[in-house]
């Protein structure tokens, strides 16, 4: 009888203590400010800008494109070895090295010279299915979809050829793409570029020009990249994200409390930061790419 009474009393006290702890936890939660919902549904002054290589897709689109062209006898085994080495280096290093990227661009331009744009676009659709579709990072894809679901426009912004970027954007259901423009005359590639590659500060200028043409508020926009080369673009928007970041970008992002996402290891870290807008000089290549895209979409 004594044991039963003691057990009942202990249970009652325990129940009271648990109820008090629950009330305290709820009170603490009510007092803690929650992070604002993002992306904001229905905010038509906001948009999202995604780097492509190693942000949306594992590896470099240009290298995958080269593999597909080799399969179709566009060039010889020696050039394939160069593409294979460049891709292996990129996957191991996880960063964009200007010298390697320039080498890859020069190789690609020499390969497509004399071919029709329509031919390469058709082949690009096949190459996407063969080499790129399975390399899309699901986590980044989900971030892009969240912006689309919120009613916002989503663009790829990449140094890859605009034709390749446009194919990828369409396959992922995105709004469109800004990319490097290869010169063509009467629908045939000349082997030269129009302006400079869309890389580094040129990306920021392209985003700035497109935002002006679309009437966007950059402080309400988001940008995503893996590379420190894209710090100018990330600094331009109110919601910068470092995705699978290289060492320099990770350090920069942590110092400024930018959001971080790393889908390579499953690690996730999220911090809210308000970056200062970076002043970037006007770059003709970036502006031209943005204006061309805006006109095309109109």
Short mmCIF file of C-alpha atoms in Angstrom, two decimals, residues 23-282:
data_model
loop_
_atom_site.label_atom_id
_atom_site.label_comp_id
_atom_site.label_asym_id
_atom_site.label_seq_id
_atom_site.Cartn_x
_atom_site.Cartn_y
_atom_site.Cartn_z
CA UNK A 23 5.14 25.46 -21.05
CA UNK A 24 8.65 26.89 -20.67
CA UNK A 25 9.72 25.49 -24.05
CA UNK A 26 6.65 26.97 -25.74
CA UNK A 27 7.23 30.35 -24.11
CA UNK A 28 10.85 30.34 -25.29
CA UNK A 29 9.80 29.41 -28.82
CA UNK A 30 7.24 32.23 -28.87
CA UNK A 31 9.90 34.75 -27.82
CA UNK A 32 12.47 33.58 -30.40
CA UNK A 33 12.11 35.47 -33.69
CA UNK A 34 11.65 33.05 -36.60
CA UNK A 35 13.53 33.39 -39.87
CA UNK A 36 11.33 35.03 -42.52
CA UNK A 37 9.88 32.68 -45.12
CA UNK A 38 12.09 32.53 -48.21
CA UNK A 39 11.55 32.62 -51.07
CA UNK A 40 8.56 34.90 -50.59
CA UNK A 41 5.52 33.63 -52.44
CA UNK A 42 4.15 36.12 -54.96
CA UNK A 43 7.11 38.51 -54.82
CA UNK A 44 7.35 39.41 -58.50
CA UNK A 45 10.22 41.83 -57.85
CA UNK A 46 12.44 38.91 -56.82
CA UNK A 47 14.21 36.28 -58.93
CA UNK A 48 16.98 33.71 -58.53
CA UNK A 49 20.28 33.34 -60.40
CA UNK A 50 22.15 30.04 -60.40
CA UNK A 51 25.70 29.30 -61.48
CA UNK A 52 25.83 26.01 -63.40
CA UNK A 53 29.13 24.12 -63.07
CA UNK A 54 29.44 22.36 -59.70
CA UNK A 55 26.47 24.36 -58.39
CA UNK A 56 23.53 22.95 -60.33
CA UNK A 57 25.50 20.16 -61.98
CA UNK A 58 28.49 18.08 -60.93
CA UNK A 59 31.44 18.86 -63.18
CA UNK A 60 31.63 21.33 -66.07
CA UNK A 61 28.99 21.43 -68.79
CA UNK A 62 31.60 22.26 -71.41
CA UNK A 63 33.58 19.10 -70.67
CA UNK A 64 30.46 16.91 -70.82
CA UNK A 65 29.56 18.56 -74.11
CA UNK A 66 33.03 17.73 -75.44
CA UNK A 67 32.59 14.07 -74.55
CA UNK A 68 29.36 13.98 -76.50
CA UNK A 69 30.97 15.59 -79.53
CA UNK A 70 33.82 13.07 -79.47
CA UNK A 71 31.30 10.24 -79.49
CA UNK A 72 29.90 11.77 -82.68
CA UNK A 73 33.35 11.96 -84.33
CA UNK A 74 33.70 15.74 -84.13
CA UNK A 75 37.35 15.39 -83.11
CA UNK A 76 40.10 12.85 -82.50
CA UNK A 77 41.25 10.76 -79.52
CA UNK A 78 44.10 13.14 -78.64
CA UNK A 79 41.62 15.97 -78.07
CA UNK A 80 39.39 13.63 -76.07
CA UNK A 81 42.34 12.95 -73.74
CA UNK A 82 42.59 16.69 -73.12
CA UNK A 83 38.88 16.94 -72.31
CA UNK A 84 39.10 13.89 -70.03
CA UNK A 85 42.06 15.34 -68.13
CA UNK A 86 40.35 18.71 -67.75
CA UNK A 87 37.19 17.08 -66.42
CA UNK A 88 39.16 14.91 -63.97
CA UNK A 89 41.03 17.95 -62.72
CA UNK A 90 37.83 19.95 -62.32
CA UNK A 91 36.08 17.20 -60.35
CA UNK A 92 39.04 16.72 -58.01
CA UNK A 93 39.75 20.42 -57.47
CA UNK A 94 36.12 21.51 -57.46
CA UNK A 95 37.09 25.02 -58.57
CA UNK A 96 37.23 27.00 -61.78
CA UNK A 97 40.77 27.76 -62.83
CA UNK A 98 40.86 30.49 -65.53
CA UNK A 99 43.69 28.83 -67.44
CA UNK A 100 41.94 25.45 -67.60
CA UNK A 101 38.60 27.02 -68.50
CA UNK A 102 40.22 29.10 -71.27
CA UNK A 103 41.90 26.00 -72.66
CA UNK A 104 38.57 24.18 -72.70
CA UNK A 105 36.81 27.09 -74.40
CA UNK A 106 39.49 27.33 -77.10
CA UNK A 107 39.18 23.61 -77.75
CA UNK A 108 35.40 23.79 -77.99
CA UNK A 109 35.45 26.81 -80.34
CA UNK A 110 37.87 25.11 -82.71
CA UNK A 111 35.70 21.97 -82.71
CA UNK A 112 32.39 23.69 -83.51
CA UNK A 113 33.83 26.08 -86.12
CA UNK A 114 32.04 25.58 -89.43
CA UNK A 115 29.11 23.67 -87.94
CA UNK A 116 25.55 24.99 -87.98
CA UNK A 117 24.04 26.31 -84.75
CA UNK A 118 20.89 24.24 -85.31
CA UNK A 119 23.00 21.08 -85.61
CA UNK A 120 24.78 21.70 -82.31
CA UNK A 121 21.50 22.54 -80.55
CA UNK A 122 20.00 19.23 -81.68
CA UNK A 123 23.10 17.32 -80.59
CA UNK A 124 23.12 19.22 -77.30
CA UNK A 125 19.71 17.81 -76.42
CA UNK A 126 21.09 14.29 -76.85
CA UNK A 127 24.25 15.07 -74.89
CA UNK A 128 22.20 16.39 -71.98
CA UNK A 129 20.40 13.04 -71.72
CA UNK A 130 23.63 11.06 -72.06
CA UNK A 131 26.03 12.94 -69.78
CA UNK A 132 24.32 15.71 -67.81
CA UNK A 133 20.86 14.67 -66.60
CA UNK A 134 22.22 12.27 -63.97
CA UNK A 135 24.69 14.87 -62.67
CA UNK A 136 22.17 17.47 -61.51
CA UNK A 137 22.49 18.07 -57.76
CA UNK A 138 19.05 17.22 -56.28
CA UNK A 139 19.52 19.73 -53.45
CA UNK A 140 20.22 22.64 -55.77
CA UNK A 141 17.42 21.55 -58.06
CA UNK A 142 15.06 21.72 -55.08
CA UNK A 143 16.20 25.26 -54.28
CA UNK A 144 15.48 26.36 -57.85
CA UNK A 145 12.08 24.68 -57.72
CA UNK A 146 11.24 26.51 -54.50
CA UNK A 147 11.69 29.83 -56.32
CA UNK A 148 9.57 28.62 -59.24
CA UNK A 149 6.86 27.42 -56.86
CA UNK A 150 6.89 30.87 -55.24
CA UNK A 151 6.13 32.38 -58.65
CA UNK A 152 9.63 33.75 -59.23
CA UNK A 153 11.78 33.58 -62.36
CA UNK A 154 14.97 31.50 -62.26
CA UNK A 155 17.95 31.91 -64.58
CA UNK A 156 21.19 30.01 -65.07
CA UNK A 157 24.21 32.31 -65.26
CA UNK A 158 27.25 30.52 -66.63
CA UNK A 159 30.43 30.75 -68.68
CA UNK A 160 29.21 27.69 -70.61
CA UNK A 161 27.93 28.26 -74.17
CA UNK A 162 24.54 29.94 -74.12
CA UNK A 163 23.10 27.17 -76.31
CA UNK A 164 24.12 24.48 -73.81
CA UNK A 165 22.90 26.58 -70.87
CA UNK A 166 19.56 27.18 -72.58
CA UNK A 167 19.04 23.46 -73.13
CA UNK A 168 19.77 22.72 -69.46
CA UNK A 169 17.51 25.54 -68.27
CA UNK A 170 14.65 24.29 -70.43
CA UNK A 171 15.09 20.68 -69.29
CA UNK A 172 14.97 21.80 -65.65
CA UNK A 173 11.93 23.98 -66.24
CA UNK A 174 13.78 27.22 -65.48
CA UNK A 175 13.03 30.62 -66.99
CA UNK A 176 16.13 30.88 -69.15
CA UNK A 177 19.90 31.21 -69.22
CA UNK A 178 22.70 33.73 -69.57
CA UNK A 179 25.83 32.22 -71.10
CA UNK A 180 28.87 32.85 -73.27
CA UNK A 181 27.91 33.71 -76.85
CA UNK A 182 29.82 32.13 -79.74
CA UNK A 183 29.78 34.14 -82.96
CA UNK A 184 27.80 32.77 -85.90
CA UNK A 185 27.25 34.07 -89.42
CA UNK A 186 24.24 32.84 -91.38
CA UNK A 187 23.69 30.21 -88.69
CA UNK A 188 27.27 28.85 -88.87
CA UNK A 189 29.83 29.12 -86.05
CA UNK A 190 32.93 31.19 -86.91
CA UNK A 191 35.12 29.87 -84.10
CA UNK A 192 35.15 33.23 -82.29
CA UNK A 193 33.31 34.64 -79.28
CA UNK A 194 31.03 37.67 -79.12
CA UNK A 195 32.80 39.70 -76.45
CA UNK A 196 34.38 37.88 -73.54
CA UNK A 197 33.31 34.70 -71.69
CA UNK A 198 30.57 35.26 -69.12
CA UNK A 199 32.82 34.69 -66.12
CA UNK A 200 33.50 36.41 -62.79
CA UNK A 201 32.56 40.12 -62.78
CA UNK A 202 30.87 39.74 -66.18
CA UNK A 203 28.25 37.52 -64.53
CA UNK A 204 27.44 40.26 -62.02
CA UNK A 205 27.06 42.79 -64.79
CA UNK A 206 24.81 40.45 -66.76
CA UNK A 207 22.59 39.94 -63.71
CA UNK A 208 22.49 43.68 -63.06
CA UNK A 209 21.50 44.41 -66.67
CA UNK A 210 18.84 41.69 -66.73
CA UNK A 211 17.41 42.86 -63.41
CA UNK A 212 17.11 46.40 -64.76
CA UNK A 213 15.40 45.16 -67.93
CA UNK A 214 13.00 42.94 -65.95
CA UNK A 215 12.27 45.53 -63.25
CA UNK A 216 13.66 43.38 -60.42
CA UNK A 217 14.78 44.52 -56.98
CA UNK A 218 18.20 42.92 -56.48
CA UNK A 219 17.96 43.26 -52.70
CA UNK A 220 15.04 40.81 -52.87
CA UNK A 221 16.77 38.44 -55.30
CA UNK A 222 18.90 35.36 -54.59
CA UNK A 223 22.08 34.04 -56.21
CA UNK A 224 23.77 30.64 -55.87
CA UNK A 225 27.33 29.58 -56.70
CA UNK A 226 30.17 27.27 -55.71
CA UNK A 227 33.06 29.49 -56.78
CA UNK A 228 34.84 32.50 -55.29
CA UNK A 229 34.97 33.80 -58.86
CA UNK A 230 31.25 34.53 -58.47
CA UNK A 231 31.56 36.65 -55.33
CA UNK A 232 30.70 39.77 -57.41
CA UNK A 233 27.40 38.16 -58.47
CA UNK A 234 26.65 36.87 -54.97
CA UNK A 235 27.40 40.27 -53.44
CA UNK A 236 24.95 41.92 -55.80
CA UNK A 237 21.83 40.31 -54.29
CA UNK A 238 20.13 40.39 -50.93
CA UNK A 239 20.12 36.59 -50.54
CA UNK A 240 23.49 35.05 -51.50
CA UNK A 241 24.04 31.29 -51.16
CA UNK A 242 27.34 29.41 -51.26
CA UNK A 243 26.60 25.98 -52.77
CA UNK A 244 29.30 23.27 -52.59
CA UNK A 245 31.72 26.14 -52.01
CA UNK A 246 35.43 26.14 -52.73
CA UNK A 247 37.71 27.09 -49.84
CA UNK A 248 37.86 30.81 -50.66
CA UNK A 249 34.11 31.15 -51.06
CA UNK A 250 33.43 29.16 -47.88
CA UNK A 251 35.69 31.50 -45.90
CA UNK A 252 34.14 34.59 -47.50
CA UNK A 253 30.61 33.32 -46.87
CA UNK A 254 31.26 32.52 -43.22
CA UNK A 255 32.78 35.94 -42.60
CA UNK A 256 29.64 37.57 -44.00
CA UNK A 257 27.19 35.03 -42.56
CA UNK A 258 25.87 34.01 -45.95
CA UNK A 259 23.83 30.83 -46.23
CA UNK A 260 25.84 27.68 -46.96
CA UNK A 261 24.74 24.41 -48.55
CA UNK A 262 27.11 21.52 -49.28
CA UNK A 263 25.52 18.66 -51.17
CA UNK A 264 28.80 16.84 -51.79
CA UNK A 265 29.03 15.45 -48.25
CA UNK A 266 25.51 15.86 -46.96
CA UNK A 267 26.63 18.67 -44.64
CA UNK A 268 24.23 21.55 -44.28
CA UNK A 269 24.73 24.88 -42.61
CA UNK A 270 22.43 27.88 -42.81
CA UNK A 271 23.14 31.40 -41.67
CA UNK A 272 21.34 34.55 -42.56
CA UNK A 273 23.43 37.49 -43.71
CA UNK A 274 22.87 40.86 -45.31
CA UNK A 275 25.71 41.52 -47.75
CA UNK A 276 26.76 44.92 -48.89
CA UNK A 277 26.22 45.50 -52.59
CA UNK A 278 29.52 45.39 -54.42
CA UNK A 279 30.31 48.02 -56.99
CA UNK A 280 31.31 46.34 -60.23
CA UNK A 281 32.48 48.14 -63.33
CA UNK A 282 30.39 47.83 -66.47
#
